[in-house]
Amino acid sequence: MNRQSGELAPTREPGSPEPDSQPFVHPAEDEFAAFLDFYRIQYQYEPTSFPLRWHDDGRIAEMFTPDYYLPDQDLYVELTTMKQAHVTRKNRKMRRLQELHPEINIVLIYRKNYHEILSRFGYGSVDITSLREDQIERILLSQKEIQARVRELGKQISEDYAGKSILLVGVLKGITFFLADLARSITRPLAIDYMQLTRAVDDGVQIDKDLDLDIEGQHVLLVEDIVNTGVTMDFLLERLRERKPASLRVCALLDKADRRLAPVNVRYIGFEIPNEFVVGYGLDYRELYRNLPFVCVLKKDVYEAGPALEG
Ligand code: IMP
Ligand code: MG
């Protein structure tokens, strides 16, 4: 056997066509690609053909070309939404591939799992998710992107506060998930406290719930979901400064710098985003959408129904 270990054949063997893996030949493949796009999950369509069997003279007798490769997950995905005959054949190919390349991560997605995945992640026909689908314009930051960035922020903060302990101050309620994730990625000792504000239509910002802890002499890191005009942050910083913390810095998940009216120094920024109204990962529109695992832009007709509540 002339197996070229680790070598990936660049093209499909002309003698062994793959009837069910031509570019988007099956609507499910098209749909799955749209699903990956929707979630901003990077993928390559059929990037690699793996030789599975060889003729005695070394020519390739059988190949396997998984439908997708997801580089961030280092995972090949093969969709099997077709007939049972294909499933059996694919199962055999999968086993063979795993024998030859045990280091390769690959999943075979069956028809039933496929629909489950689409609906579980908000792209499909199940009630709650179809509701999302027609309210969400587009995903701005995927769960994966957020998680990776939050880990980076945690690492940076841990380094910058070496030898110190931190008092994290979160502004409710948008901060819920960001603070929870950020705190767990910081490796310094820390305390957590919360404030809640209201923004009256005319007379600016008001403290609704104040801190429980005394911040004098503490290294305070104020954590916000989003800095928009900066008016909220400016107000908060002034109030906190009066209480004489040892240091006071700001960490915001999102920054709409274009909208800034009050100049605030945001030391740690997760993502700069364009001037669009976003929800998810703690951010709400009229108290809804906080539990979406990603950050997305709402469709105009949803947003134009009325102004957003603060939070
Ligand atoms: P600022 O005072 O204009 O900087 O507004 C900050 C506050 O407005 C944030 O703490 C959020 O509660 C809210 N906010 C601003 N932009 C958005 C958004 O796009 N989605 C959800 N809430 C937002
Ligand atoms: Mg807020």
Short mmCIF file of C-alpha atoms and ligand atoms in Angstrom, two decimals:
data_model
loop_
_atom_site.label_atom_id
_atom_site.label_comp_id
_atom_site.label_asym_id
_atom_site.label_seq_id
_atom_site.Cartn_x
_atom_site.Cartn_y
_atom_site.Cartn_z
CA MET A 1 0.00 0.00 0.00
CA ASN A 2 1.33 3.35 -1.01
CA ARG A 3 -0.19 5.46 1.67
CA GLN A 4 1.26 8.94 1.84
CA SER A 5 1.05 9.47 5.53
CA GLY A 6 -0.34 12.84 6.49
CA GLU A 7 -0.45 14.01 2.88
CA LEU A 8 -3.75 15.35 1.75
CA ALA A 9 -4.72 14.96 -1.85
CA PRO A 10 -5.56 18.37 -3.32
CA THR A 11 -8.23 17.24 -5.70
CA ARG A 12 -10.86 14.62 -5.97
CA GLU A 13 -9.91 11.45 -7.78
CA PRO A 14 -11.62 11.58 -11.19
CA GLY A 15 -12.17 7.84 -11.14
CA SER A 16 -14.12 7.91 -7.88
CA PRO A 17 -16.70 10.66 -7.98
CA GLU A 18 -18.42 11.65 -4.79
CA PRO A 19 -22.05 11.86 -5.83
CA ASP A 20 -23.21 13.59 -2.68
CA SER A 21 -20.43 16.03 -2.02
CA GLN A 22 -20.26 18.33 -5.00
CA PRO A 23 -20.39 22.03 -4.12
CA PHE A 24 -23.67 22.61 -2.30
CA VAL A 25 -25.33 19.92 -4.32
CA HIS A 26 -27.73 19.29 -1.48
CA PRO A 27 -29.90 22.08 -0.06
CA ALA A 28 -28.88 21.03 3.45
CA GLU A 29 -25.29 21.91 2.62
CA ASP A 30 -26.34 25.31 1.42
CA GLU A 31 -28.44 25.81 4.51
CA PHE A 32 -25.68 24.65 6.82
CA ALA A 33 -23.27 27.10 5.16
CA ALA A 34 -25.80 29.90 5.71
CA PHE A 35 -26.11 28.78 9.32
CA LEU A 36 -22.33 28.95 9.78
CA ASP A 37 -22.29 32.40 8.15
CA PHE A 38 -25.10 33.56 10.38
CA TYR A 39 -23.08 32.62 13.45
CA ARG A 40 -19.86 33.96 11.96
CA ILE A 41 -18.30 30.54 12.27
CA GLN A 42 -15.43 30.25 9.84
CA TYR A 43 -15.58 27.32 7.50
CA GLN A 44 -14.06 25.90 4.36
CA TYR A 45 -16.24 23.91 2.04
CA GLU A 46 -14.72 20.57 1.10
CA PRO A 47 -11.13 21.76 1.47
CA THR A 48 -9.57 18.35 1.80
CA SER A 49 -9.87 14.96 0.17
CA PHE A 50 -8.49 12.09 2.16
CA PRO A 51 -7.39 9.01 0.25
CA LEU A 52 -8.85 5.95 1.95
CA ARG A 53 -7.76 3.04 -0.22
CA TRP A 54 -5.13 2.45 -2.82
CA HIS A 55 -4.78 0.07 -5.76
CA ASP A 56 -1.79 -2.26 -5.77
CA ASP A 57 0.02 0.09 -8.14
CA GLY A 58 -0.41 2.97 -5.70
CA ARG A 59 -3.24 4.76 -7.45
CA ILE A 60 -5.98 6.01 -5.18
CA ALA A 61 -9.01 3.72 -5.18
CA GLU A 62 -11.25 5.54 -2.72
CA MET A 63 -11.39 8.99 -1.17
CA PHE A 64 -13.39 10.86 1.39
CA THR A 65 -14.09 14.60 1.20
CA PRO A 66 -15.79 15.88 4.36
CA ASP A 67 -18.25 18.68 3.65
CA TYR A 68 -16.77 21.35 5.90
CA TYR A 69 -13.70 22.17 7.88
CA LEU A 70 -14.13 24.61 10.79
CA PRO A 71 -10.66 26.03 11.46
CA ASP A 72 -11.50 27.61 14.83
CA GLN A 73 -12.81 24.29 16.10
CA ASP A 74 -10.23 22.24 14.18
CA LEU A 75 -13.15 20.07 13.17
CA TYR A 76 -14.35 18.41 10.00
CA VAL A 77 -18.10 18.14 9.57
CA GLU A 78 -19.86 15.69 7.34
CA LEU A 79 -23.58 16.15 6.80
CA THR A 80 -25.59 13.03 6.20
CA THR A 81 -29.04 14.22 5.56
CA MET A 82 -29.61 11.92 2.66
CA LYS A 83 -30.73 8.37 2.08
CA GLN A 84 -29.91 5.47 4.36
CA ALA A 85 -27.75 3.85 1.69
CA HIS A 86 -25.43 6.84 1.75
CA VAL A 87 -25.36 6.84 5.54
CA THR A 88 -24.05 3.29 5.69
CA ARG A 89 -21.41 4.07 3.12
CA LYS A 90 -20.39 7.23 4.91
CA ASN A 91 -20.16 5.47 8.23
CA ARG A 92 -17.74 3.04 6.68
CA LYS A 93 -15.69 5.89 5.22
CA MET A 94 -15.64 7.67 8.55
CA ARG A 95 -14.32 4.59 10.33
CA ARG A 96 -11.66 4.14 7.68
CA LEU A 97 -10.62 7.78 7.93
CA GLN A 98 -10.33 7.54 11.69
CA GLU A 99 -8.18 4.42 11.36
CA LEU A 100 -5.84 6.20 8.96
CA HIS A 101 -5.87 9.59 10.70
CA PRO A 102 -6.76 9.18 14.37
CA GLU A 103 -5.55 12.77 14.95
CA ILE A 104 -8.33 14.25 12.81
CA ASN A 105 -11.47 15.51 14.51
CA ILE A 106 -14.55 14.81 12.49
CA VAL A 107 -18.26 14.61 13.23
CA LEU A 108 -20.95 13.02 11.17
CA ILE A 109 -24.21 14.90 11.50
CA TYR A 110 -27.33 12.86 10.84
CA ARG A 111 -30.55 14.30 9.54
CA LYS A 112 -32.18 14.31 12.96
CA ASN A 113 -29.20 15.97 14.71
CA TYR A 114 -28.99 18.44 11.88
CA HIS A 115 -32.44 19.87 12.47
CA GLU A 116 -31.86 19.79 16.20
CA ILE A 117 -28.71 21.86 15.80
CA LEU A 118 -30.35 24.38 13.51
CA SER A 119 -33.24 24.95 15.86
CA ARG A 120 -31.23 24.81 19.09
CA PHE A 121 -28.98 27.59 17.84
CA GLY A 122 -31.74 29.82 16.69
CA TYR A 123 -31.70 29.08 13.01
CA GLY A 124 -34.66 27.02 12.05
CA SER A 125 -38.29 26.46 12.43
CA VAL A 126 -38.85 25.89 16.14
CA ASP A 127 -41.09 28.61 17.66
CA ILE A 128 -38.69 30.52 19.89
CA THR A 129 -35.97 30.41 17.29
CA SER A 130 -38.03 31.45 14.33
CA LEU A 131 -39.03 34.40 16.49
CA ARG A 132 -35.37 35.26 16.83
CA GLU A 133 -34.74 34.76 13.19
CA ASP A 134 -37.13 37.41 12.06
CA GLN A 135 -36.06 39.88 14.74
CA ILE A 136 -32.33 39.60 14.34
CA GLU A 137 -30.73 41.46 11.48
CA ARG A 138 -27.30 39.95 11.83
CA ILE A 139 -24.87 38.56 14.35
CA LEU A 140 -22.17 41.06 15.12
CA LEU A 141 -20.08 38.96 17.49
CA SER A 142 -20.36 35.23 17.78
CA GLN A 143 -20.24 33.40 21.07
CA LYS A 144 -16.82 32.11 20.13
CA GLU A 145 -15.44 35.58 19.37
CA ILE A 146 -16.81 36.96 22.63
CA GLN A 147 -15.40 34.13 24.69
CA ALA A 148 -11.96 34.45 23.14
CA ARG A 149 -11.87 38.21 23.68
CA VAL A 150 -13.10 37.99 27.26
CA ARG A 151 -10.31 35.52 28.02
CA GLU A 152 -7.77 37.95 26.53
CA LEU A 153 -9.13 40.80 28.61
CA GLY A 154 -8.96 38.65 31.73
CA LYS A 155 -5.36 37.78 31.00
CA GLN A 156 -4.41 41.40 30.35
CA ILE A 157 -6.13 42.59 33.52
CA SER A 158 -4.51 39.82 35.58
CA GLU A 159 -1.09 40.92 34.32
CA ASP A 160 -1.73 44.62 34.85
CA TYR A 161 -2.93 44.04 38.41
CA ALA A 162 -0.12 41.68 39.36
CA GLY A 163 0.40 41.71 43.12
CA LYS A 164 -2.89 43.52 43.71
CA SER A 165 -6.44 42.55 44.44
CA ILE A 166 -9.27 44.08 42.47
CA LEU A 167 -12.73 45.36 43.23
CA LEU A 168 -14.90 44.76 40.19
CA VAL A 169 -17.85 47.10 40.01
CA GLY A 170 -20.55 46.02 37.59
CA VAL A 171 -23.38 48.18 36.31
CA LEU A 172 -26.60 46.18 36.32
CA LYS A 173 -28.18 44.55 34.45
CA GLY A 174 -26.45 44.44 31.10
CA ILE A 175 -23.26 43.37 32.80
CA THR A 176 -24.64 40.03 34.02
CA PHE A 177 -22.87 37.64 31.69
CA PHE A 178 -19.83 39.71 30.80
CA LEU A 179 -18.92 40.27 34.44
CA ALA A 180 -19.44 36.60 35.28
CA ASP A 181 -17.19 35.50 32.42
CA LEU A 182 -14.60 38.21 32.91
CA ALA A 183 -14.30 37.61 36.66
CA ARG A 184 -13.66 33.92 36.03
CA SER A 185 -10.89 34.69 33.57
CA ILE A 186 -9.07 37.01 35.98
CA THR A 187 -6.52 35.21 38.11
CA ARG A 188 -6.11 37.91 40.79
CA PRO A 189 -8.05 37.90 44.05
CA LEU A 190 -11.15 40.01 43.53
CA ALA A 191 -14.38 41.20 45.07
CA ILE A 192 -17.51 41.98 43.10
CA ASP A 193 -20.05 44.69 43.75
CA TYR A 194 -22.90 46.15 41.73
CA MET A 195 -24.61 49.41 41.04
CA GLN A 196 -27.80 50.07 39.21
CA LEU A 197 -28.65 53.30 37.49
CA THR A 198 -31.62 54.89 35.86
CA ARG A 199 -31.43 57.41 33.14
CA ALA A 200 -34.33 59.77 33.38
CA VAL A 201 -35.41 61.19 30.04
CA ASP A 202 -34.33 64.74 30.91
CA ASP A 203 -32.42 64.90 34.16
CA GLY A 204 -29.49 62.68 33.47
CA VAL A 205 -28.29 59.67 35.40
CA GLN A 206 -29.34 58.58 38.87
CA ILE A 207 -28.04 55.89 41.20
CA ASP A 208 -30.81 53.38 41.91
CA LYS A 209 -28.77 50.87 43.83
CA ASP A 210 -25.45 51.89 45.31
CA LEU A 211 -22.45 49.75 46.16
CA ASP A 212 -22.44 47.65 49.32
CA LEU A 213 -18.69 47.88 49.73
CA ASP A 214 -16.45 50.77 50.70
CA ILE A 215 -14.09 51.39 47.79
CA GLU A 216 -11.66 53.75 49.55
CA GLY A 217 -8.11 52.55 48.96
CA GLN A 218 -9.28 49.77 46.62
CA HIS A 219 -8.24 49.11 43.05
CA VAL A 220 -11.58 49.57 41.38
CA LEU A 221 -12.28 48.26 37.92
CA LEU A 222 -15.61 49.52 36.67
CA VAL A 223 -17.15 47.07 34.25
CA GLU A 224 -19.75 48.16 31.72
CA ASP A 225 -21.53 46.38 28.93
CA ILE A 226 -21.36 49.23 26.45
CA VAL A 227 -20.09 52.77 26.32
CA ASN A 228 -22.12 54.82 23.94
CA THR A 229 -22.20 58.58 24.47
CA GLY A 230 -20.12 58.09 27.61
CA VAL A 231 -22.58 60.14 29.68
CA THR A 232 -23.39 57.21 31.98
CA MET A 233 -19.73 56.34 32.43
CA ASP A 234 -18.71 59.95 33.05
CA PHE A 235 -21.33 60.28 35.77
CA LEU A 236 -20.27 57.03 37.40
CA LEU A 237 -16.57 57.76 37.33
CA GLU A 238 -17.11 61.08 39.03
CA ARG A 239 -19.17 59.46 41.79
CA LEU A 240 -16.62 56.73 42.34
CA ARG A 241 -13.63 59.09 42.31
CA GLU A 242 -15.15 61.05 45.21
CA ARG A 243 -14.83 57.90 47.31
CA LYS A 244 -11.04 57.85 46.92
CA PRO A 245 -10.23 54.48 45.43
CA ALA A 246 -6.50 53.67 45.13
CA SER A 247 -7.06 53.40 41.37
CA LEU A 248 -10.01 53.52 39.03
CA ARG A 249 -10.14 52.05 35.56
CA VAL A 250 -12.88 51.09 33.11
CA CYS A 251 -13.45 47.89 31.23
CA ALA A 252 -16.23 47.86 28.63
CA LEU A 253 -17.26 44.94 26.49
CA LEU A 254 -18.45 47.17 23.67
CA ASP A 255 -17.47 50.63 22.59
CA LYS A 256 -19.44 52.79 20.18
CA ALA A 257 -16.71 55.38 19.94
CA ASP A 258 -18.50 57.25 17.14
CA ARG A 259 -21.21 58.28 19.53
CA ARG A 260 -19.02 59.71 22.26
CA LEU A 261 -20.13 63.00 23.79
CA ALA A 262 -18.33 62.81 27.15
CA PRO A 263 -14.62 62.00 26.90
CA VAL A 264 -14.11 58.92 29.04
CA ASN A 265 -10.94 56.92 29.20
CA VAL A 266 -11.86 53.27 28.71
CA ARG A 267 -8.76 51.29 29.60
CA TYR A 268 -9.97 47.85 28.48
CA ILE A 269 -12.23 47.52 25.45
CA GLY A 270 -13.65 44.24 24.24
CA PHE A 271 -14.82 45.33 20.81
CA GLU A 272 -15.37 48.57 19.00
CA ILE A 273 -18.68 48.36 17.23
CA PRO A 274 -20.48 50.55 14.72
CA ASN A 275 -23.31 52.80 15.76
CA GLU A 276 -26.14 50.28 15.70
CA PHE A 277 -28.41 49.13 18.47
CA VAL A 278 -27.22 45.75 19.70
CA VAL A 279 -28.64 43.11 22.01
CA GLY A 280 -27.56 39.79 23.47
CA TYR A 281 -24.91 38.59 25.91
CA GLY A 282 -26.58 40.68 28.61
CA LEU A 283 -27.70 43.64 26.51
CA ASP A 284 -31.41 44.11 26.16
CA TYR A 285 -34.06 45.75 24.15
CA ARG A 286 -37.02 46.37 26.45
CA GLU A 287 -35.61 43.73 28.82
CA LEU A 288 -35.60 41.05 26.14
CA TYR A 289 -32.77 39.29 24.30
CA ARG A 290 -30.31 39.36 27.19
CA ASN A 291 -29.99 35.58 27.06
CA LEU A 292 -28.82 35.36 23.47
CA PRO A 293 -25.31 33.90 23.58
CA PHE A 294 -24.09 36.31 20.90
CA VAL A 295 -24.26 40.06 20.24
CA CYS A 296 -26.49 40.98 17.34
CA VAL A 297 -28.19 43.88 15.62
CA LEU A 298 -31.94 43.97 15.82
CA LYS A 299 -34.03 44.40 12.73
CA LYS A 300 -35.09 47.98 12.19
CA ASP A 301 -38.80 47.28 12.41
CA VAL A 302 -38.33 45.76 15.88
CA TYR A 303 -36.27 48.62 17.16
CA GLU A 304 -38.39 51.34 15.64
CA ALA A 305 -41.34 50.13 17.70
CA GLY A 306 -40.09 52.41 20.48
CA PRO A 307 -37.04 53.55 22.47
CA ALA A 308 -35.03 51.02 24.43
CA LEU A 309 -35.19 50.73 28.17
CA GLU A 310 -31.97 51.40 30.01
CA GLY A 311 -30.23 48.63 31.81
P1 IMP B 1 -24.24 56.10 27.25
O1 IMP B 1 -24.49 56.83 28.52
O2 IMP B 1 -24.80 56.82 26.05
O3 IMP B 1 -22.76 55.79 27.04
O4 IMP B 1 -25.08 54.76 27.27
C1 IMP B 1 -24.68 53.67 27.99
C2 IMP B 1 -25.83 52.79 28.36
O5 IMP B 1 -26.88 52.80 27.37
C3 IMP B 1 -25.35 51.36 28.44
O6 IMP B 1 -24.99 51.05 29.75
C4 IMP B 1 -26.55 50.57 27.96
O7 IMP B 1 -27.36 50.24 29.06
C5 IMP B 1 -27.31 51.50 27.08
N1 IMP B 1 -27.00 51.21 25.65
C6 IMP B 1 -26.31 51.99 24.79
N2 IMP B 1 -26.24 51.45 23.58
C7 IMP B 1 -26.89 50.27 23.64
C8 IMP B 1 -27.15 49.20 22.69
O8 IMP B 1 -26.75 49.24 21.52
N3 IMP B 1 -27.85 48.15 23.15
C9 IMP B 1 -28.29 48.04 24.43
N4 IMP B 1 -28.07 49.01 25.36
C10 IMP B 1 -27.38 50.11 24.97
MG MG B 2 -26.10 49.43 31.04
#
